Short mmCIF file of C-alpha atoms and ligand atoms in Angstrom, two decimals:
data_model
loop_
_atom_site.label_atom_id
_atom_site.label_comp_id
_atom_site.label_asym_id
_atom_site.label_seq_id
_atom_site.Cartn_x
_atom_site.Cartn_y
_atom_site.Cartn_z
CA MET A 25 4.65 17.07 58.00
CA LYS A 26 7.31 19.56 58.88
CA LYS A 27 6.04 23.04 59.77
CA PHE A 28 7.76 26.20 58.49
CA SER A 29 8.53 29.69 59.68
CA ILE A 30 8.15 32.52 57.17
CA VAL A 31 8.83 36.23 57.18
CA ILE A 32 7.19 38.44 54.59
CA ALA A 33 9.46 41.39 53.81
CA GLY A 34 7.40 44.35 52.66
CA GLY A 35 4.80 43.52 55.34
CA GLY A 36 2.94 46.75 54.39
CA SER A 37 2.65 45.72 50.72
CA THR A 38 -0.76 45.67 49.08
CA TYR A 39 0.03 42.03 48.27
CA THR A 40 0.67 40.95 51.87
CA PRO A 41 -2.96 40.16 52.87
CA GLY A 42 -3.53 38.21 49.61
CA ILE A 43 -0.34 36.19 50.24
CA VAL A 44 -1.38 35.49 53.87
CA MET A 45 -4.87 34.37 52.81
CA MET A 46 -3.28 32.10 50.14
CA LEU A 47 -0.85 30.64 52.73
CA LEU A 48 -3.80 29.88 55.03
CA ASP A 49 -5.57 28.19 52.15
CA ASN A 50 -2.52 25.98 51.53
CA LEU A 51 -1.70 24.89 55.10
CA ASP A 52 -2.33 21.21 54.23
CA ARG A 53 0.40 21.44 51.52
CA PHE A 54 2.70 23.83 53.29
CA PRO A 55 2.13 23.90 57.08
CA LEU A 56 3.25 26.95 59.07
CA ARG A 57 4.49 27.25 62.63
CA LYS A 58 5.38 30.95 62.50
CA LEU A 59 4.47 33.90 60.33
CA LYS A 60 6.09 37.29 60.66
CA LEU A 61 5.68 40.55 58.78
CA TYR A 62 8.64 42.89 58.35
CA ASP A 63 8.67 46.42 56.89
CA ASN A 64 10.66 49.54 57.38
CA ASP A 65 7.52 51.69 57.45
CA ARG A 66 6.01 51.09 60.93
CA GLU A 67 2.78 52.95 60.30
CA ARG A 68 1.94 51.44 56.90
CA GLN A 69 2.66 47.91 58.13
CA ALA A 70 0.72 48.34 61.40
CA VAL A 71 -2.62 48.72 59.54
CA LEU A 72 -2.23 45.45 57.68
CA GLY A 73 -0.39 43.85 60.62
CA GLU A 74 -3.20 44.41 63.07
CA ALA A 75 -5.93 43.30 60.62
CA ILE A 76 -4.02 40.12 59.73
CA GLU A 77 -3.64 39.43 63.46
CA SER A 78 -7.46 39.28 63.68
CA VAL A 79 -7.58 36.99 60.63
CA LEU A 80 -5.01 34.59 62.11
CA LYS A 81 -6.70 34.54 65.55
CA GLU A 82 -9.90 33.41 63.88
CA LYS A 83 -8.53 31.08 61.21
CA ALA A 84 -5.23 29.68 62.46
CA PRO A 85 -4.61 30.44 66.14
CA ASP A 86 -1.80 27.90 66.34
CA ILE A 87 0.51 29.88 64.05
CA GLU A 88 2.82 32.14 66.07
CA TYR A 89 2.51 35.62 64.60
CA CYS A 90 4.08 39.07 64.85
CA TYR A 91 4.66 42.16 62.77
CA THR A 92 7.77 44.19 63.38
CA THR A 93 10.30 46.68 62.04
CA ASP A 94 13.11 45.09 63.98
CA PRO A 95 15.34 43.03 61.61
CA GLU A 96 16.54 40.70 64.39
CA GLU A 97 13.02 39.80 65.52
CA ALA A 98 11.84 39.42 61.94
CA PHE A 99 14.64 37.28 60.64
CA THR A 100 15.52 35.08 63.59
CA ASP A 101 14.39 31.42 63.21
CA ILE A 102 12.96 31.54 59.74
CA ASP A 103 13.02 29.00 56.90
CA PHE A 104 11.90 31.35 54.14
CA CYS A 105 11.74 35.05 53.44
CA PHE A 106 9.08 36.01 50.87
CA ALA A 107 10.34 39.44 49.66
CA HIS A 108 8.10 41.97 47.96
CA ILE A 109 9.42 45.38 48.93
CA ARG A 110 9.04 48.63 47.00
CA THR A 111 11.81 51.04 47.78
CA GLY A 112 10.36 54.55 47.63
CA LYS A 113 6.78 53.21 47.60
CA TYR A 114 4.07 54.56 45.17
CA GLU A 115 5.27 58.12 45.59
CA MET A 116 8.50 57.18 43.75
CA ARG A 117 6.76 54.82 41.31
CA GLU A 118 4.67 57.78 40.18
CA LYS A 119 7.89 59.75 39.43
CA ASP A 120 9.41 56.71 37.62
CA GLU A 121 6.39 56.77 35.30
CA LYS A 122 5.78 60.47 34.89
CA ILE A 123 9.34 61.80 34.43
CA PRO A 124 10.08 59.80 31.22
CA LEU A 125 6.62 60.59 29.87
CA LYS A 126 7.38 64.28 30.29
CA HIS A 127 10.19 63.66 27.75
CA GLY A 128 7.95 61.70 25.41
CA VAL A 129 9.38 58.33 26.52
CA VAL A 130 7.71 55.21 28.00
CA GLY A 131 7.01 55.67 31.71
CA GLN A 132 6.74 52.24 33.29
CA GLU A 133 7.47 50.58 36.66
CA THR A 134 10.01 48.05 35.35
CA CYS A 135 10.71 48.86 31.68
CA GLY A 136 12.77 51.74 30.28
CA PRO A 137 13.99 54.69 32.39
CA GLY A 138 11.40 54.13 35.11
CA GLY A 139 12.62 50.56 35.64
CA ILE A 140 16.18 51.77 35.69
CA ALA A 141 15.37 54.37 38.33
CA TYR A 142 13.50 51.80 40.42
CA GLY A 143 16.41 49.39 40.08
CA MET A 144 18.88 51.97 41.30
CA ARG A 145 16.69 52.40 44.40
CA SER A 146 16.11 48.72 45.04
CA ILE A 147 19.60 47.24 44.78
CA GLY A 148 20.83 48.54 48.16
CA ASP A 149 17.72 47.53 50.03
CA MET A 150 17.63 44.03 48.53
CA ILE A 151 21.29 43.38 49.35
CA GLU A 152 20.71 44.61 52.88
CA LEU A 153 17.74 42.25 53.25
CA ILE A 154 19.83 39.30 52.08
CA ASP A 155 22.55 40.18 54.58
CA ILE A 156 20.12 40.47 57.45
CA MET A 157 18.60 37.09 56.52
CA GLU A 158 21.99 35.44 56.38
CA LYS A 159 22.96 36.95 59.70
CA TYR A 160 19.96 35.73 61.65
CA SER A 161 18.91 32.60 59.68
CA PRO A 162 21.90 31.44 57.62
CA ASP A 163 20.09 28.40 56.21
CA ALA A 164 16.97 30.30 55.05
CA TRP A 165 15.94 30.86 51.39
CA MET A 166 14.77 34.15 50.04
CA LEU A 167 12.03 33.92 47.40
CA ASN A 168 12.13 37.35 45.86
CA TYR A 169 9.47 38.86 43.69
CA SER A 170 10.35 42.55 44.39
CA ASN A 171 10.71 44.51 41.16
CA PRO A 172 12.46 45.36 38.95
CA ALA A 173 13.29 41.64 39.12
CA ALA A 174 15.72 41.66 36.19
CA ILE A 175 17.97 44.30 37.73
CA VAL A 176 17.60 42.92 41.25
CA ALA A 177 18.56 39.45 39.96
CA GLU A 178 21.65 40.81 38.14
CA ALA A 179 22.68 42.68 41.37
CA CYS A 180 22.30 39.44 43.34
CA ARG A 181 24.40 37.58 40.79
CA VAL A 182 27.19 40.16 41.01
CA LEU A 183 27.07 41.15 44.67
CA ARG A 184 25.83 38.02 46.47
CA PRO A 185 26.52 35.11 44.10
CA ASN A 186 26.43 32.44 46.80
CA SER A 187 23.28 33.58 48.58
CA LYS A 188 20.16 31.46 48.62
CA VAL A 189 17.99 33.91 46.67
CA LEU A 190 15.51 32.89 43.98
CA ASN A 191 14.00 35.57 41.76
CA ILE A 192 10.58 34.84 40.32
CA CYS A 193 7.89 36.76 38.49
CA ASP A 194 4.14 36.35 38.36
CA MET A 195 3.65 37.61 34.79
CA PRO A 196 4.37 34.26 32.98
CA VAL A 197 2.20 32.53 35.63
CA GLY A 198 -0.68 34.95 34.95
CA THR A 199 -0.39 34.67 31.18
CA LEU A 200 -0.13 30.84 31.36
CA ARG A 201 -3.44 30.92 33.27
CA ARG A 202 -4.97 32.84 30.36
CA ILE A 203 -3.33 30.52 27.82
CA SER A 204 -4.69 27.44 29.60
CA HIS A 205 -8.16 28.94 29.64
CA ILE A 206 -7.97 29.55 25.85
CA ILE A 207 -7.42 25.81 25.28
CA GLY A 208 -9.74 24.63 28.04
CA LYS A 209 -6.99 23.30 30.34
CA GLU A 210 -5.67 24.07 33.80
CA PRO A 211 -2.16 25.61 34.15
CA GLN A 212 -1.01 22.55 36.06
CA ASP A 213 -1.94 20.36 33.03
CA LEU A 214 0.63 22.19 30.91
CA GLU A 215 4.39 22.11 30.43
CA VAL A 216 6.06 25.01 28.61
CA ARG A 217 9.28 25.92 26.96
CA TYR A 218 10.20 29.60 27.28
CA PHE A 219 13.27 31.78 26.89
CA GLY A 220 14.04 35.40 27.58
CA LEU A 221 14.87 37.88 30.29
CA ASN A 222 12.46 38.98 32.97
CA HIS A 223 9.54 40.91 31.42
CA PHE A 224 11.18 40.11 28.06
CA GLY A 225 10.53 36.63 26.83
CA TRP A 226 8.69 34.15 24.54
CA TRP A 227 6.92 30.75 24.90
CA THR A 228 8.11 28.35 22.28
CA SER A 229 6.03 25.37 23.23
CA VAL A 230 2.89 24.68 25.35
CA LYS A 231 2.18 20.94 25.73
CA ASP A 232 -0.05 18.83 27.93
CA LYS A 233 1.39 16.04 30.00
CA GLU A 234 0.77 13.57 27.12
CA GLY A 235 3.02 15.66 24.86
CA ASN A 236 0.32 17.22 22.65
CA GLU A 237 1.41 20.60 21.31
CA TYR A 238 -1.13 23.49 21.61
CA LEU A 239 0.99 26.40 20.32
CA PRO A 240 -0.66 26.69 16.85
CA GLN A 241 -4.12 26.71 18.35
CA ILE A 242 -3.09 29.34 20.95
CA ARG A 243 -1.39 31.44 18.30
CA ASP A 244 -4.52 31.53 16.19
CA TYR A 245 -6.47 32.81 19.22
CA VAL A 246 -3.85 35.39 20.25
CA ALA A 247 -3.51 36.72 16.67
CA GLU A 248 -7.18 37.71 16.99
CA ASN A 249 -7.67 38.56 20.62
CA GLY A 250 -4.30 38.86 22.28
CA TYR A 251 -4.56 37.20 25.73
CA LEU A 252 -7.97 38.68 26.37
CA THR A 253 -10.35 35.92 27.51
CA GLN A 254 -14.09 35.97 27.83
CA LYS A 255 -13.96 34.91 31.45
CA GLU A 256 -11.70 36.80 33.84
CA VAL A 257 -9.22 34.09 34.83
CA ASP A 258 -6.52 36.25 36.29
CA THR A 259 -7.24 37.83 39.66
CA GLN A 260 -4.41 40.35 39.50
CA HIS A 261 -4.06 41.81 36.00
CA THR A 262 -7.66 42.95 35.57
CA ASP A 263 -7.67 46.77 35.60
CA ALA A 264 -8.48 48.67 32.44
CA SER A 265 -4.86 49.33 31.57
CA TRP A 266 -4.09 45.58 31.84
CA GLN A 267 -7.01 44.62 29.57
CA GLU A 268 -5.45 46.85 26.95
CA THR A 269 -2.08 45.24 27.52
CA HIS A 270 -3.48 41.71 27.11
CA LYS A 271 -5.13 42.79 23.83
CA LYS A 272 -1.92 44.37 22.53
CA ALA A 273 -0.22 40.97 22.65
CA LYS A 274 -1.72 40.30 19.22
CA ASP A 275 0.54 43.02 17.72
CA LEU A 276 3.51 41.57 19.61
CA LEU A 277 2.73 38.13 18.08
CA ALA A 278 2.59 39.69 14.59
CA VAL A 279 6.28 40.67 14.83
CA ASP A 280 7.24 37.00 15.15
CA PRO A 281 4.26 34.67 14.75
CA ARG A 282 6.29 31.63 15.78
CA PHE A 283 6.34 32.34 19.54
CA LEU A 284 3.89 33.62 22.17
CA PRO A 285 5.17 36.93 23.58
CA ASN A 286 5.38 38.19 27.18
CA THR A 287 3.02 41.17 27.42
CA TYR A 288 5.82 43.50 28.74
CA LEU A 289 7.41 43.39 25.27
CA LYS A 290 4.93 46.05 24.20
CA TYR A 291 7.07 48.68 25.96
CA TYR A 292 10.08 47.77 23.76
CA LEU A 293 8.35 46.87 20.44
CA TYR A 294 5.67 49.61 20.46
CA PRO A 295 7.04 52.42 22.62
CA ASP A 296 5.55 55.12 20.39
CA TYR A 297 2.09 53.56 20.79
CA VAL A 298 2.60 53.31 24.54
CA VAL A 299 3.55 56.95 24.88
CA LYS A 300 0.61 58.07 22.67
CA THR A 301 -1.90 56.10 24.73
CA SER A 302 -0.45 57.10 28.14
CA ASN A 303 -1.84 59.91 30.24
CA PRO A 304 1.16 61.74 31.75
CA GLU A 305 -1.14 63.11 34.50
CA TYR A 306 -2.59 59.74 35.46
CA THR A 307 -0.34 56.66 35.22
CA ARG A 308 -0.46 53.06 36.50
CA ALA A 309 0.73 54.23 39.95
CA ASN A 310 -2.40 56.42 40.22
CA GLU A 311 -4.58 53.53 39.06
CA VAL A 312 -3.08 51.28 41.75
CA ILE A 313 -3.35 53.92 44.51
CA ALA A 314 -7.02 54.50 43.62
CA GLY A 315 -7.70 50.75 43.23
CA ARG A 316 -5.72 48.02 44.90
CA GLU A 317 -4.15 50.11 47.64
CA LYS A 318 -7.44 51.73 48.58
CA THR A 319 -9.34 48.44 48.63
CA VAL A 320 -6.74 46.54 50.65
CA PHE A 321 -6.16 49.27 53.26
CA SER A 322 -9.87 50.08 53.70
CA THR A 323 -10.62 46.38 54.25
CA ALA A 324 -7.84 46.31 56.84
CA ARG A 325 -9.26 49.36 58.63
CA GLN A 326 -12.72 47.87 58.69
CA ILE A 327 -11.39 44.61 60.21
CA ILE A 328 -9.58 46.65 62.92
CA GLU A 329 -12.68 48.74 63.65
CA ARG A 330 -14.96 45.73 63.95
CA GLY A 331 -12.41 43.65 65.82
CA THR A 332 -13.15 40.68 63.53
CA ALA A 333 -12.48 39.63 60.01
CA GLU A 334 -15.81 37.88 59.77
CA GLY A 335 -17.92 39.29 56.94
CA CYS A 336 -15.12 41.51 55.74
CA GLU A 337 -12.38 39.40 54.33
CA PHE A 338 -9.25 40.05 52.39
CA GLU A 339 -9.27 38.68 48.89
CA MET A 340 -7.00 35.69 48.42
CA GLY A 341 -4.06 36.26 46.09
CA ALA A 342 -4.79 33.04 44.22
CA HIS A 343 -2.33 34.08 41.50
CA ALA A 344 0.38 33.94 44.13
CA THR A 345 0.24 30.18 44.74
CA PHE A 346 3.44 30.09 42.67
CA VAL A 347 5.30 31.35 45.77
CA VAL A 348 4.00 28.45 47.83
CA ASP A 349 4.78 26.04 44.98
CA LEU A 350 8.34 27.38 44.96
CA ALA A 351 8.74 27.13 48.73
CA ARG A 352 7.31 23.62 48.64
CA ALA A 353 9.67 22.62 45.86
CA ILE A 354 12.60 23.55 48.04
CA ALA A 355 11.17 22.32 51.32
CA PHE A 356 9.92 18.96 50.02
CA ASN A 357 12.25 18.45 47.02
CA THR A 358 9.23 18.27 44.74
CA HIS A 359 11.19 18.82 41.49
CA GLU A 360 8.43 21.05 40.24
CA ARG A 361 8.95 22.74 36.83
CA MET A 362 8.79 26.56 37.12
CA LEU A 363 10.01 29.63 35.29
CA LEU A 364 12.81 31.32 37.29
CA ILE A 365 15.39 34.07 36.67
CA VAL A 366 18.76 32.34 36.71
CA GLU A 367 22.28 32.73 35.40
CA ASN A 368 22.30 31.45 31.81
CA ASN A 369 25.42 29.24 31.83
CA GLY A 370 24.53 27.61 28.50
CA THR A 371 20.78 27.17 29.16
CA ILE A 372 20.19 29.35 26.03
CA ALA A 373 23.00 27.90 23.93
CA ASN A 374 23.81 31.03 21.88
CA PHE A 375 23.54 33.62 24.68
CA ASP A 376 26.04 34.90 27.22
CA ASP A 377 26.80 32.64 30.15
CA ASP A 378 26.69 35.45 32.69
CA ALA A 379 23.26 36.83 31.65
CA MET A 380 20.33 36.47 34.06
CA VAL A 381 17.69 34.79 31.91
CA GLU A 382 14.11 33.62 32.58
CA VAL A 383 13.74 29.96 31.70
CA PRO A 384 11.97 26.77 32.95
CA CYS A 385 13.79 25.10 35.83
CA ILE A 386 13.32 21.95 37.83
CA VAL A 387 13.27 23.07 41.48
CA GLY A 388 14.32 20.83 44.40
CA SER A 389 16.03 21.17 47.77
CA ASP A 390 19.28 22.35 46.16
CA GLY A 391 17.50 25.08 44.22
CA PRO A 392 16.82 25.40 40.49
CA GLU A 393 18.23 23.24 37.69
CA PRO A 394 17.63 25.16 34.45
CA LEU A 395 16.37 23.22 31.42
CA SER A 396 18.25 23.66 28.18
CA GLN A 397 16.32 25.81 25.64
CA GLY A 398 18.74 25.38 22.76
CA LYS A 399 19.60 28.11 20.30
CA ILE A 400 17.35 31.15 19.89
CA PRO A 401 16.71 33.18 16.68
CA GLU A 402 18.75 36.26 15.80
CA PHE A 403 15.94 38.75 16.24
CA GLN A 404 15.21 37.77 19.86
CA ARG A 405 18.87 37.29 20.64
CA ALA A 406 19.75 40.79 19.51
CA LEU A 407 16.87 42.34 21.42
CA MET A 408 17.83 40.40 24.55
CA TYR A 409 21.48 41.34 24.29
CA GLN A 410 20.61 45.02 24.09
CA GLN A 411 18.28 44.78 27.12
CA VAL A 412 20.54 42.52 29.29
CA THR A 413 23.34 45.04 28.66
CA VAL A 414 21.12 47.80 29.95
CA GLU A 415 20.54 45.78 33.11
CA LYS A 416 24.23 45.05 33.55
CA LEU A 417 25.20 48.71 33.07
CA VAL A 418 22.71 49.74 35.74
CA VAL A 419 24.23 47.36 38.28
CA GLN A 420 27.72 48.52 37.35
CA ALA A 421 26.64 52.17 37.58
CA TYR A 422 25.26 51.51 41.06
CA ILE A 423 28.44 49.74 42.26
CA GLU A 424 30.87 52.24 40.75
CA GLY A 425 28.71 55.35 41.29
CA SER A 426 29.10 56.04 37.58
CA TYR A 427 27.04 58.68 35.86
CA GLN A 428 28.59 57.65 32.54
CA LYS A 429 27.40 54.06 32.80
CA LEU A 430 23.92 55.02 33.82
CA TRP A 431 23.69 57.43 30.92
CA GLN A 432 24.87 54.61 28.66
CA ALA A 433 22.18 52.30 30.15
CA LEU A 434 19.44 54.80 29.38
CA THR A 435 20.83 55.49 25.91
CA LEU A 436 20.91 51.77 25.13
CA SER A 437 17.32 51.14 26.29
CA LYS A 438 15.14 50.50 23.24
CA THR A 439 12.54 52.81 24.77
CA VAL A 440 14.81 55.86 24.51
CA PRO A 441 15.32 57.62 21.19
CA SER A 442 18.75 59.30 21.69
CA ALA A 443 21.65 59.99 24.04
CA GLN A 444 20.37 63.54 24.37
CA VAL A 445 16.94 62.48 25.58
CA ALA A 446 18.60 59.87 27.83
CA LYS A 447 20.71 62.60 29.48
CA GLU A 448 17.73 64.89 30.02
CA ILE A 449 15.70 62.12 31.66
CA LEU A 450 18.66 60.97 33.71
CA ASP A 451 19.26 64.44 35.14
CA ASP A 452 15.61 64.69 36.17
CA LEU A 453 15.71 61.18 37.71
CA ILE A 454 18.82 62.04 39.69
CA GLU A 455 17.07 65.07 41.16
CA ALA A 456 13.95 63.03 41.96
CA ASN A 457 15.86 60.13 43.52
CA LYS A 458 18.07 62.20 45.94
CA GLY A 459 18.50 60.16 49.14
CA TYR A 460 17.72 56.88 47.34
CA TRP A 461 20.53 56.58 44.75
CA PRO A 462 24.22 56.53 45.50
CA ASP A 463 26.11 59.71 44.40
CA LEU A 464 27.06 59.49 40.76
CA ASN A 465 30.34 60.93 39.48
P1 LIG B 209 3.69 48.53 48.25
O1 LIG B 209 4.37 49.89 48.20
O2 LIG B 209 2.28 48.49 48.61
O3 LIG B 209 4.46 47.68 49.30
C1 LIG B 209 5.82 47.64 49.43
C2 LIG B 209 6.22 47.69 50.91
O4 LIG B 209 7.64 47.52 51.01
C3 LIG B 209 5.86 48.98 51.61
O5 LIG B 209 5.06 48.74 52.74
C4 LIG B 209 7.22 49.59 51.97
O6 LIG B 209 7.18 50.33 53.18
C5 LIG B 209 8.04 48.32 52.08
N1 LIG B 209 9.48 48.52 51.98
C6 LIG B 209 10.19 49.36 51.17
N2 LIG B 209 11.51 49.20 51.41
C7 LIG B 209 11.65 48.25 52.36
C8 LIG B 209 12.79 47.70 53.01
N3 LIG B 209 13.99 48.08 52.70
N4 LIG B 209 12.56 46.75 53.96
C9 LIG B 209 11.31 46.34 54.26
N5 LIG B 209 10.21 46.87 53.66
C10 LIG B 209 10.35 47.80 52.72
O7 LIG B 209 3.96 47.87 46.85
P2 LIG B 209 3.17 46.70 46.10
O8 LIG B 209 2.49 47.27 44.94
O9 LIG B 209 2.41 45.87 47.02
O10 LIG B 209 4.39 45.86 45.52
C11 LIG B 209 5.38 45.23 46.30
C12 LIG B 209 6.46 44.70 45.46
O11 LIG B 209 6.05 43.53 44.78
C13 LIG B 209 6.99 45.64 44.36
O12 LIG B 209 8.37 45.46 44.25
C14 LIG B 209 6.27 45.15 43.15
O13 LIG B 209 6.93 45.59 41.98
C15 LIG B 209 6.36 43.71 43.36
N6 LIG B 209 5.48 42.86 42.56
C16 LIG B 209 6.06 41.79 42.06
C17 LIG B 209 5.34 40.88 41.29
C18 LIG B 209 6.02 39.70 40.80
O14 LIG B 209 5.40 38.75 40.56
N7 LIG B 209 7.29 39.74 40.58
C19 LIG B 209 3.98 41.16 41.04
C20 LIG B 209 3.42 42.29 41.58
C21 LIG B 209 4.19 43.14 42.35
C1 LIG B 210 1.61 46.22 40.36
O1 LIG B 210 0.73 45.36 40.50
O2 LIG B 210 1.59 47.30 40.90
C2 LIG B 210 2.71 45.97 39.42
O3 LIG B 210 3.73 45.36 40.05
C3 LIG B 210 2.23 45.32 38.21
C4 LIG B 210 1.11 46.23 37.72
O4 LIG B 210 -0.04 45.74 37.94
O5 LIG B 210 1.38 47.31 37.25
#
């Protein structure tokens, strides 16, 4: 079997060790010849880089390995870039969450003003990464799961329309794992129909391979429990704030009981509830810093101290197998069915062609072929049109350096009550993002 060379961009990410462990667990399906880590923060990456070096020496010494901050070394001779960068790191995530909350508005990593701020920081870095990849490995594919995926995907569509970049999200994968548990199946037993934008969509069908429909049964469960399951089936979305989010899905379902909602819709459909239950002094960023980041980096430091990973292992990011499935689909033309963020072009019949939508696709060596989802109802269509326009305005504001368009984007977000509040938040965000955002006029 052919062996592949991969660079993980965002080598210092809390997700890097989990992805590496998952890659090692999948070597029989997706063999590796080279693995490189790339980050623009030397110190942060070095901790994980050195620990992962020990892991590889012990588990897969044949794989050539390095970690580097040099783009040429990182991107030369690669087949895939797995990208999970966070421009501004947790320090800026905290501001994305706390600034809107100060104004009584949802403070979230990818939704509302926080997501807009994060988008404005990420576009430049993502485009730069694509250009570096194309310079040193013109045939390579980038599998991007850096957030905010909706805005990043729209920026790729506008600024690099011919680049081999696929944008994917783990939230539908995580929820499908919960859904499959509810009906006593495995995710791979199921085929879904789904439409929406990233962090903004609905399942319209969940069938097994024989064609039996499970949606009514799942709906009955979710109407009572949300996506909370007795057994913890998701290895990522398990913290207290996530349990509350899984539970809240029952109130999302109540708004339109026909379809199963993506959990992120709570920020748009129940923003008042979200603000009321948020602690402006302690947000998700603080929870991650005190939880996932602390655990991952202390494990890495222990491995380095002991000089061995034995008895002190990184947890495998089992939820992340979707990245390997996607790489395999391209590498081996598997025609796997996966949800991806792609240009609509008629996939949702009554929605704009140039919208980046999240829909099921068949993925092979030429990339994704989206599967037609037909017409969608008015309620969802109107919500999606409002949100996709926010995303488009952000990308236009970035390109044109337009204060006006960014103000419009914030004003249009369903999470923001008025143009006045939008302006006040925007002015605070501009101050906080100095050095990250382009100048706005
Ligand atoms: P993190 O801050 O721990 O890691 C991000 C890393 O990216 C940092 O080490 C940082 O130095 C690095 N970085 C920033 N800008 C860079 C650049 N221009 N080039 C190279 N490296 C750069 O963050 P995390 O919590 O581990 O999350 C990483 C990313 O993955 C985020 O974008 C997050 O939103 C995303 N994420 C996506 C999914 C998904 O399925 N779509 C799920 C979870 C997290
Ligand atoms: C993260 O894991 O930090 C996010 O990307 C999603 C979450 O858990 O808030």
